[in-house]
Structure formats: C-alpha cells, structure tokens
Amino acid sequence: MSTQPDLLHSAEEEALRAAVRDLLTDHCRPADVIARVESPTPHDLPLWKTLAGGMGLAGLLVPEELGGQGATHREAAVVVEELGRAVAPVPYLTSAVVATEALLACGADELVTELASATSIGVLAVGLHTAPGAPYPVVRRENGSLHGELTAVADATTADVLLVPADDGGLYAVASSAATVTGQVSLDLTRPVARVRLDGAEGRRLGDAEPAVRRALRAGAGLLASEQLGLADWALTETVRHLKERKQFNRPVGGFQALKHRLAQLWLEVVNLRAAARNAADALARDEDADVAVAVAQAYAAPVAVHAAEEAVQLHGGIGMTWEHPAHLYLKRAKADSIAYGTAGAHRDALARLVDLPAPPPSGPRP
C-alpha cells in the first residue's frame, strides 16, 4: 500500500540538525577549510572522528545490533545537508552512506560495524561520476588476486578499506595499504579524487557487486541532493546578508529592484530543491518509489546548486572573486557535485525510462 511522503522534519531531526550545525560552526569555519585544502592533507580527520565517533553519526544507517544508530536516510540527509552547508572536508557521504550501503547489501557485518564505530573509513572504488544505473569499470581477478586500475574514486586517499568490484561479479574488500592510491587533479579540493591501482592485491569477497553497487550509488545520489541543498541555502543566505550590509550610493545594494528579482527567483529554486531532496531521503527511508524520487531530485538539484553558487560569487562583487572568501569553495563543490553520481541529464533520461515517458522525436528537416 502506497503511503504519502513526509517532507516535514521531526523534532528529533531538528535537534540533530542543531547539534551538527553547532559543531561545524565551532570546528569547520570557512578560513579553516581554505587553509586545509591548501595543505597536503585536505581531509579534516579530527572533525571526522568527532562527527563519526563522538556523535555516532557514521552509524546512522546501520542497525543497532551491528553497533549503529538504527536511523534512516531521513536523519542521514539532515547530517549531509549541514555538511554541505559547511563544505566540510570529511568522507561522510562516501563512507557513512555509499560504502555502508554496499556493505549492508552484502551482509558484511564485521566491516559494517567497523565503519559505524569510525574505526575504519570505507570507500566504494567506483568513479564519483558514475550514475546509479550506469556501467562501471571492474578490475581483473586472476589467480586469486586483483589487478587493474580505477579512476576518480572520491576520498580514496583517506580510506582504510576499498570496496572493489571485480570481473567475476564479486565485491572485494581490499586494504588501502595493498593498493597504490594516487591523487588526481580535482576541481573540488574539499572532496579529492584519486586513481586506485591494484597489482596482485589480496581481496576478501563480500558478496555480489551488482546489487551492492546499485544500492550504494542510488543512496549516494539521493543524499547528494541534500548536500546540494545545504550549499545552495548557504549561498542564498550569505548573499542576502551581504546585500543588506553593502551600500552603494548611500543605500543598501539589496534595495535595488533587479537584485531583488534575482534573489526571489533563487529563493524559489532553493525551496523547490528542499522539497525534492527531502522527498528523495524519505523515499529511500521507506524504500518506496526511491528510484523515481532520486532521479527527480538529481535532475533538479545540480542546476540550482550551481546557480546559487554563481550568484553568490557575482553578487558579492570583488570580494567574491578572492581566494580568502569561501564563495569559491561552494562554486567548486557545486560544479563537482553536478557530475557526481550522474549528471542532471543522465537522471532525466533515467526518469523518462522509469515513468515510461518516450523521448521526443529527433529534430531536423522533414523528408
């Protein structure tokens, strides 16, 4: 029996939001994030330990009997949204959501418990750009060991265990020390990507790769919309605040009619994104029409997040173009997110197939 989606936050979810936001306000200030991405170690592991271990947020999607919190994607979406608002350089989406979902699909209870307790960081060794229904590269299994190379794997440089799909249809757990992980150039410095090379690495088979990877990528795409919502909402809020304070011709810049129209349009887009992202998280939690809800959210989220970040840079004027102002972090994250777990176009195509909507005929001169 179908149930109506619940797009409102509960009191417990709002309390979780307040706790995470307070922590990030104290420990993830924009100046600190900029300083960290300029260093050789962009990941903020002390913050990760506090979030994942101290607050227990790494285990939100993990059942209580496996050492987790037994929560749902709704609560995880709240955390991801706040992390997006702070562009926090932590592997939450990749480890606590994507890798955890893959392990849960395989029934790998021991590894799930390690990730839930934050004693290990896990990463699914599939390119960040891979959409939930798209083909993905695999490595070769030969004589009991793994050989091959995988690229654009997000947060691989900080992972303890890599979840690697192989050509025999299995998903294997490989210690990161057994692989050669080399950082690649990434537009988003707060979520670095890397090349993973396996030359005869030993791996432990966890289960079938196909259902695990599909489940993990779907959850990643669905909750990525909440991250995009968080950064879009930050961009809108900070831009409005700046335009109220900045004066030109002895009047607040935000009083000019043209800018009011631009901000009103952006506000509408962010409100719609909030509904789409919330619906995706709720559908994943209920496991009902999740494929459609995720495709809808991702088809809409990327353009809104990029637009919000671009407006923040432009409407902050000269200061928005500087390295010291955090606007560029949000623009880079928005741009990188626009191809993460599939582009908006790929999700529109997927949505058309899911709802049996035929594509329009090709344009051109008629015979």
Short mmCIF file of C-alpha atoms in Angstrom, two decimals:
data_model
loop_
_atom_site.label_atom_id
_atom_site.label_comp_id
_atom_site.label_asym_id
_atom_site.label_seq_id
_atom_site.Cartn_x
_atom_site.Cartn_y
_atom_site.Cartn_z
CA MET A 1 0.00 0.00 0.00
CA SER A 2 1.46 3.34 -1.04
CA THR A 3 1.94 6.00 1.63
CA GLN A 4 2.29 9.73 1.21
CA PRO A 5 5.81 11.16 1.58
CA ASP A 6 6.54 13.12 4.74
CA LEU A 7 8.50 16.24 3.78
CA LEU A 8 8.48 17.81 7.24
CA HIS A 9 11.29 17.40 9.75
CA SER A 10 10.54 15.84 13.12
CA ALA A 11 11.61 17.40 16.40
CA GLU A 12 14.37 14.80 16.68
CA GLU A 13 15.67 15.65 13.20
CA GLU A 14 15.71 19.35 14.01
CA ALA A 15 17.62 18.63 17.21
CA LEU A 16 20.12 16.60 15.20
CA ARG A 17 20.48 19.49 12.74
CA ALA A 18 21.13 21.97 15.55
CA ALA A 19 23.78 19.73 17.13
CA VAL A 20 25.63 19.19 13.86
CA ARG A 21 25.43 22.87 12.90
CA ASP A 22 26.78 23.95 16.29
CA LEU A 23 29.70 21.55 15.95
CA LEU A 24 30.52 22.72 12.43
CA THR A 25 30.24 26.37 13.44
CA ASP A 26 32.92 25.79 16.06
CA HIS A 27 35.20 23.37 14.20
CA CYS A 28 34.68 23.95 10.47
CA ARG A 29 34.98 27.69 9.87
CA PRO A 30 35.49 28.80 6.25
CA ALA A 31 39.00 30.10 6.92
CA ASP A 32 39.94 26.71 8.40
CA VAL A 33 38.57 24.86 5.36
CA ILE A 34 40.52 27.12 2.99
CA ALA A 35 43.71 26.59 4.98
CA ARG A 36 43.19 22.83 4.99
CA VAL A 37 42.63 22.49 1.25
CA GLU A 38 45.88 24.38 0.71
CA SER A 39 47.71 21.73 2.74
CA PRO A 40 48.84 18.24 1.64
CA THR A 41 46.08 16.71 3.83
CA PRO A 42 42.73 18.25 2.83
CA HIS A 43 40.62 15.82 4.88
CA ASP A 44 39.77 17.03 8.37
CA LEU A 45 40.19 13.76 10.24
CA PRO A 46 39.82 15.26 13.74
CA LEU A 47 36.44 16.66 12.69
CA TRP A 48 35.56 13.30 11.14
CA LYS A 49 36.39 11.49 14.39
CA THR A 50 34.19 13.88 16.34
CA LEU A 51 31.27 13.58 13.92
CA ALA A 52 31.54 9.86 13.27
CA GLY A 53 32.82 8.57 16.58
CA GLY A 54 31.95 11.16 19.19
CA MET A 55 28.44 11.85 17.88
CA GLY A 56 27.91 8.39 16.41
CA LEU A 57 26.83 9.77 13.03
CA ALA A 58 28.80 7.25 10.96
CA GLY A 59 26.36 4.57 12.07
CA LEU A 60 23.07 6.30 11.32
CA LEU A 61 22.18 3.83 8.56
CA VAL A 62 23.49 0.82 10.47
CA PRO A 63 21.12 -1.35 12.57
CA GLU A 64 21.59 -1.21 16.33
CA GLU A 65 22.53 -4.88 16.53
CA LEU A 66 25.57 -4.08 14.37
CA GLY A 67 26.68 -1.18 16.53
CA GLY A 68 24.85 1.58 14.65
CA GLN A 69 22.09 4.03 15.46
CA GLY A 70 19.32 2.25 13.56
CA ALA A 71 18.17 5.51 11.96
CA THR A 72 17.12 6.12 8.37
CA HIS A 73 18.09 8.12 5.32
CA ARG A 74 15.99 11.00 6.66
CA GLU A 75 18.38 11.54 9.55
CA ALA A 76 21.42 10.95 7.35
CA ALA A 77 20.09 13.59 4.93
CA VAL A 78 19.97 16.14 7.75
CA VAL A 79 23.65 15.50 8.50
CA VAL A 80 24.65 15.60 4.83
CA GLU A 81 22.78 18.89 4.34
CA GLU A 82 24.67 20.52 7.20
CA LEU A 83 27.99 19.17 5.93
CA GLY A 84 27.16 20.65 2.52
CA ARG A 85 26.36 23.98 4.14
CA ALA A 86 29.86 23.98 5.64
CA VAL A 87 31.62 22.29 2.65
CA ALA A 88 33.17 20.12 5.35
CA PRO A 89 36.16 18.10 4.05
CA VAL A 90 35.12 14.80 5.65
CA PRO A 91 34.33 11.44 3.97
CA TYR A 92 30.79 11.20 5.34
CA LEU A 93 28.89 10.69 2.09
CA THR A 94 31.44 8.25 0.70
CA SER A 95 31.97 6.17 3.85
CA ALA A 96 28.91 6.51 6.11
CA VAL A 97 26.44 6.40 3.21
CA VAL A 98 27.79 4.87 -0.01
CA ALA A 99 30.27 2.32 1.37
CA THR A 100 27.96 1.46 4.26
CA GLU A 101 25.04 0.79 1.90
CA ALA A 102 27.23 -1.50 -0.22
CA LEU A 103 28.32 -3.46 2.85
CA LEU A 104 24.76 -3.76 4.14
CA ALA A 105 23.70 -5.16 0.76
CA CYS A 106 26.44 -7.79 1.03
CA GLY A 107 25.75 -8.66 4.64
CA ALA A 108 29.34 -7.83 5.59
CA ASP A 109 28.50 -7.31 9.26
CA GLU A 110 32.06 -7.08 10.58
CA LEU A 111 33.08 -4.30 8.20
CA VAL A 112 29.77 -2.51 8.74
CA THR A 113 30.47 -2.43 12.46
CA GLU A 114 33.95 -1.01 11.85
CA LEU A 115 32.58 1.78 9.68
CA ALA A 116 29.76 2.51 12.13
CA SER A 117 32.21 2.88 15.02
CA ALA A 118 34.51 5.10 12.91
CA THR A 119 37.45 2.75 13.48
CA SER A 120 37.72 2.45 9.69
CA ILE A 121 36.87 4.59 6.69
CA GLY A 122 35.47 2.69 3.72
CA VAL A 123 35.21 3.82 0.11
CA LEU A 124 33.45 2.18 -2.81
CA ALA A 125 36.05 2.05 -5.59
CA VAL A 126 33.74 3.32 -8.31
CA GLY A 127 34.24 6.66 -10.06
CA LEU A 128 32.42 9.55 -8.41
CA HIS A 129 30.79 10.40 -11.76
CA THR A 130 29.00 7.04 -12.02
CA ALA A 131 25.20 7.22 -12.05
CA PRO A 132 23.14 4.57 -10.23
CA GLY A 133 22.17 2.75 -13.42
CA ALA A 134 25.33 3.33 -15.44
CA PRO A 135 28.01 0.74 -16.22
CA TYR A 136 31.09 0.90 -14.03
CA PRO A 137 34.67 -0.36 -14.51
CA VAL A 138 35.82 -3.51 -12.74
CA VAL A 139 39.23 -4.98 -12.00
CA ARG A 140 40.50 -8.36 -13.15
CA ARG A 141 40.60 -11.30 -10.75
CA GLU A 142 43.41 -13.65 -11.67
CA ASN A 143 44.97 -16.48 -9.64
CA GLY A 144 43.19 -15.32 -6.51
CA SER A 145 44.39 -11.71 -6.65
CA LEU A 146 43.11 -8.45 -8.12
CA HIS A 147 44.66 -6.49 -10.97
CA GLY A 148 43.57 -3.25 -12.60
CA GLU A 149 43.11 0.47 -12.25
CA LEU A 150 40.11 2.56 -11.23
CA THR A 151 39.97 6.35 -11.52
CA ALA A 152 38.12 9.29 -9.97
CA VAL A 153 37.45 7.43 -6.71
CA ALA A 154 36.37 10.04 -4.15
CA ASP A 155 38.09 10.12 -0.74
CA ALA A 156 40.26 7.10 -1.59
CA THR A 157 43.34 8.84 -0.19
CA THR A 158 41.91 8.71 3.32
CA ALA A 159 40.27 5.27 3.15
CA ASP A 160 41.33 2.29 5.25
CA VAL A 161 39.43 -0.24 3.14
CA LEU A 162 38.43 -0.15 -0.52
CA LEU A 163 35.36 -1.97 -1.81
CA VAL A 164 36.38 -3.12 -5.27
CA PRO A 165 34.10 -4.69 -7.92
CA ALA A 166 35.77 -7.43 -9.98
CA ASP A 167 35.08 -9.10 -13.31
CA ASP A 168 33.86 -12.31 -11.63
CA GLY A 169 30.83 -10.40 -10.33
CA GLY A 170 32.08 -10.11 -6.76
CA LEU A 171 32.69 -7.13 -4.50
CA TYR A 172 36.01 -7.41 -2.65
CA ALA A 173 37.36 -5.68 0.45
CA VAL A 174 40.94 -4.57 -0.13
CA ALA A 175 43.13 -2.86 2.46
CA SER A 176 44.20 0.52 1.14
CA SER A 177 47.79 -0.37 2.04
CA ALA A 178 47.62 -3.15 -0.59
CA ALA A 179 46.73 -0.66 -3.35
CA THR A 180 48.57 2.23 -4.94
CA VAL A 181 46.40 5.31 -4.39
CA THR A 182 47.46 8.42 -6.30
CA GLY A 183 45.65 11.73 -6.03
CA GLN A 184 44.20 13.23 -9.20
CA VAL A 185 43.55 16.86 -10.05
CA SER A 186 40.12 17.77 -8.72
CA LEU A 187 38.11 20.96 -9.06
CA ASP A 188 36.61 20.42 -5.61
CA LEU A 189 39.55 20.47 -3.22
CA THR A 190 37.34 19.52 -0.27
CA ARG A 191 36.47 16.13 -1.81
CA PRO A 192 39.62 14.92 -3.57
CA VAL A 193 39.53 12.05 -6.05
CA ALA A 194 42.24 9.51 -6.71
CA ARG A 195 43.46 6.74 -9.00
CA VAL A 196 43.47 3.27 -7.41
CA ARG A 197 45.85 0.70 -8.88
CA LEU A 198 45.87 -2.95 -7.87
CA ASP A 199 48.84 -5.14 -8.80
CA GLY A 200 48.13 -8.57 -7.38
CA ALA A 201 46.33 -7.25 -4.29
CA GLU A 202 44.60 -9.68 -1.97
CA GLY A 203 40.88 -9.15 -1.51
CA ARG A 204 38.15 -10.75 0.56
CA ARG A 205 34.93 -11.42 -1.32
CA LEU A 206 31.97 -9.79 0.41
CA GLY A 207 29.13 -10.64 -1.96
CA ASP A 208 27.73 -9.84 -5.38
CA ALA A 209 28.88 -6.50 -6.73
CA GLU A 210 25.91 -5.58 -8.94
CA PRO A 211 23.13 -5.19 -6.32
CA ALA A 212 25.56 -3.71 -3.78
CA VAL A 213 26.93 -1.08 -6.15
CA ARG A 214 23.48 -0.16 -7.45
CA ARG A 215 22.08 0.24 -3.93
CA ALA A 216 25.09 2.28 -2.83
CA LEU A 217 25.05 4.62 -5.82
CA ARG A 218 21.31 5.19 -5.51
CA ALA A 219 21.68 6.20 -1.86
CA GLY A 220 24.66 8.39 -2.74
CA ALA A 221 22.76 10.18 -5.48
CA GLY A 222 19.67 10.61 -3.31
CA LEU A 223 21.51 12.12 -0.35
CA LEU A 224 23.79 14.17 -2.57
CA ALA A 225 20.70 16.28 -3.27
CA SER A 226 20.64 17.19 0.43
CA GLU A 227 24.29 18.25 0.23
CA GLN A 228 23.47 20.40 -2.80
CA LEU A 229 20.55 21.88 -0.86
CA GLY A 230 22.84 22.78 2.03
CA LEU A 231 25.36 24.60 -0.11
CA ALA A 232 22.64 26.36 -2.14
CA ASP A 233 20.93 27.53 1.04
CA TRP A 234 24.25 28.83 2.41
CA ALA A 235 24.90 30.71 -0.83
CA LEU A 236 21.45 32.32 -0.77
CA THR A 237 21.60 33.22 2.94
CA GLU A 238 25.07 34.71 2.78
CA THR A 239 24.31 36.65 -0.40
CA VAL A 240 21.18 38.20 1.13
CA ARG A 241 23.12 39.11 4.27
CA HIS A 242 25.90 40.73 2.22
CA LEU A 243 23.50 42.74 0.08
CA LYS A 244 21.73 44.06 3.17
CA GLU A 245 25.02 45.33 4.61
CA ARG A 246 26.81 46.51 1.44
CA LYS A 247 25.92 50.08 0.45
CA GLN A 248 26.16 51.88 -2.85
CA PHE A 249 25.03 55.44 -3.49
CA ASN A 250 24.29 55.57 0.25
CA ARG A 251 21.69 52.82 0.12
CA PRO A 252 21.84 49.03 0.67
CA VAL A 253 22.68 47.19 -2.54
CA GLY A 254 19.90 44.72 -1.77
CA GLY A 255 17.38 47.52 -2.22
CA PHE A 256 17.88 47.61 -6.00
CA GLN A 257 14.91 46.06 -7.78
CA ALA A 258 16.93 44.00 -10.25
CA LEU A 259 18.81 42.25 -7.45
CA LYS A 260 15.58 41.63 -5.54
CA HIS A 261 14.20 39.78 -8.57
CA ARG A 262 17.33 37.65 -8.88
CA LEU A 263 17.23 36.69 -5.22
CA ALA A 264 13.49 35.98 -5.29
CA GLN A 265 13.99 33.62 -8.23
CA LEU A 266 16.85 31.89 -6.45
CA TRP A 267 14.77 31.55 -3.27
CA LEU A 268 12.03 29.77 -5.23
CA GLU A 269 14.57 27.39 -6.72
CA VAL A 270 16.04 26.56 -3.30
CA VAL A 271 12.57 25.96 -1.83
CA ASN A 272 11.77 23.55 -4.66
CA LEU A 273 15.12 21.82 -4.19
CA ARG A 274 14.36 21.38 -0.49
CA ALA A 275 11.15 19.54 -1.37
CA ALA A 276 12.87 17.35 -3.97
CA ALA A 277 15.79 16.47 -1.69
CA ARG A 278 13.51 15.75 1.25
CA ASN A 279 11.31 13.54 -0.91
CA ALA A 280 14.35 11.55 -2.07
CA ALA A 281 15.52 10.97 1.51
CA ASP A 282 12.02 9.97 2.61
CA ALA A 283 11.60 7.58 -0.33
CA LEU A 284 14.96 5.94 0.43
CA ALA A 285 13.94 5.58 4.08
CA ARG A 286 10.64 3.93 3.10
CA ASP A 287 12.19 2.08 0.14
CA GLU A 288 9.17 3.09 -1.91
CA ASP A 289 9.46 4.70 -5.37
CA ALA A 290 13.04 5.53 -4.43
CA ASP A 291 14.39 5.26 -7.99
CA VAL A 292 11.93 7.87 -9.24
CA ALA A 293 12.40 10.18 -6.25
CA VAL A 294 16.20 10.08 -6.57
CA ALA A 295 16.08 10.74 -10.31
CA VAL A 296 13.73 13.71 -9.80
CA ALA A 297 15.94 15.18 -7.07
CA GLN A 298 19.15 14.85 -9.06
CA ALA A 299 17.60 16.13 -12.27
CA TYR A 300 16.77 19.34 -10.40
CA ALA A 301 19.50 19.71 -7.77
CA ALA A 302 22.64 20.34 -9.80
CA PRO A 303 21.43 23.37 -11.81
CA VAL A 304 20.04 25.01 -8.66
CA ALA A 305 23.20 24.48 -6.61
CA VAL A 306 25.43 25.79 -9.39
CA HIS A 307 23.14 28.79 -9.97
CA ALA A 308 23.13 29.63 -6.25
CA ALA A 309 26.92 29.43 -6.01
CA GLU A 310 27.39 31.53 -9.15
CA GLU A 311 25.04 34.19 -7.81
CA ALA A 312 26.95 34.23 -4.53
CA VAL A 313 30.23 34.87 -6.33
CA GLN A 314 28.77 37.54 -8.61
CA LEU A 315 26.65 39.40 -6.08
CA HIS A 316 29.45 39.56 -3.53
CA GLY A 317 31.25 41.75 -6.06
CA GLY A 318 35.02 41.98 -5.94
CA ILE A 319 35.33 40.18 -2.61
CA GLY A 320 33.51 37.17 -4.03
CA MET A 321 36.32 36.72 -6.56
CA THR A 322 39.04 36.44 -3.92
CA TRP A 323 40.60 33.27 -2.55
CA GLU A 324 40.07 34.44 1.02
CA HIS A 325 36.28 34.49 0.65
CA PRO A 326 34.71 31.00 0.83
CA ALA A 327 32.35 31.52 -2.14
CA HIS A 328 34.76 29.73 -4.47
CA LEU A 329 34.63 26.61 -2.28
CA TYR A 330 30.88 26.43 -2.77
CA LEU A 331 31.08 27.04 -6.51
CA LYS A 332 33.69 24.30 -6.93
CA ARG A 333 31.71 21.86 -4.79
CA ALA A 334 28.52 22.69 -6.73
CA LYS A 335 30.28 22.17 -10.06
CA ALA A 336 31.83 18.88 -8.93
CA ASP A 337 28.51 17.71 -7.48
CA SER A 338 26.82 18.44 -10.80
CA ILE A 339 28.53 15.38 -12.30
CA ALA A 340 28.73 13.27 -9.13
CA TYR A 341 26.61 10.11 -9.22
CA GLY A 342 25.37 11.11 -12.67
CA THR A 343 24.62 14.38 -14.41
CA ALA A 344 21.21 16.03 -14.38
CA GLY A 345 20.76 14.91 -17.98
CA ALA A 346 21.52 11.30 -17.12
CA HIS A 347 18.94 11.40 -14.34
CA ARG A 348 16.35 12.97 -16.66
CA ASP A 349 16.91 10.11 -19.09
CA ALA A 350 16.59 7.60 -16.25
CA LEU A 351 13.41 9.26 -15.05
CA ALA A 352 11.89 9.09 -18.53
CA ARG A 353 12.52 5.34 -18.62
CA LEU A 354 11.17 4.83 -15.10
CA VAL A 355 7.86 6.54 -15.85
CA ASP A 356 7.67 5.18 -19.40
CA LEU A 357 7.88 8.61 -20.99
CA PRO A 358 9.11 8.31 -24.58
CA ALA A 359 11.79 10.69 -25.79
CA PRO A 360 10.77 13.38 -28.29
CA PRO A 361 11.49 12.63 -31.94
CA PRO A 362 14.81 13.95 -33.25
CA SER A 363 14.68 17.47 -34.59
CA GLY A 364 15.68 18.37 -38.12
CA PRO A 365 14.20 18.89 -41.56
CA ARG A 366 11.40 16.58 -42.53
CA PRO A 367 11.85 14.41 -45.63
#
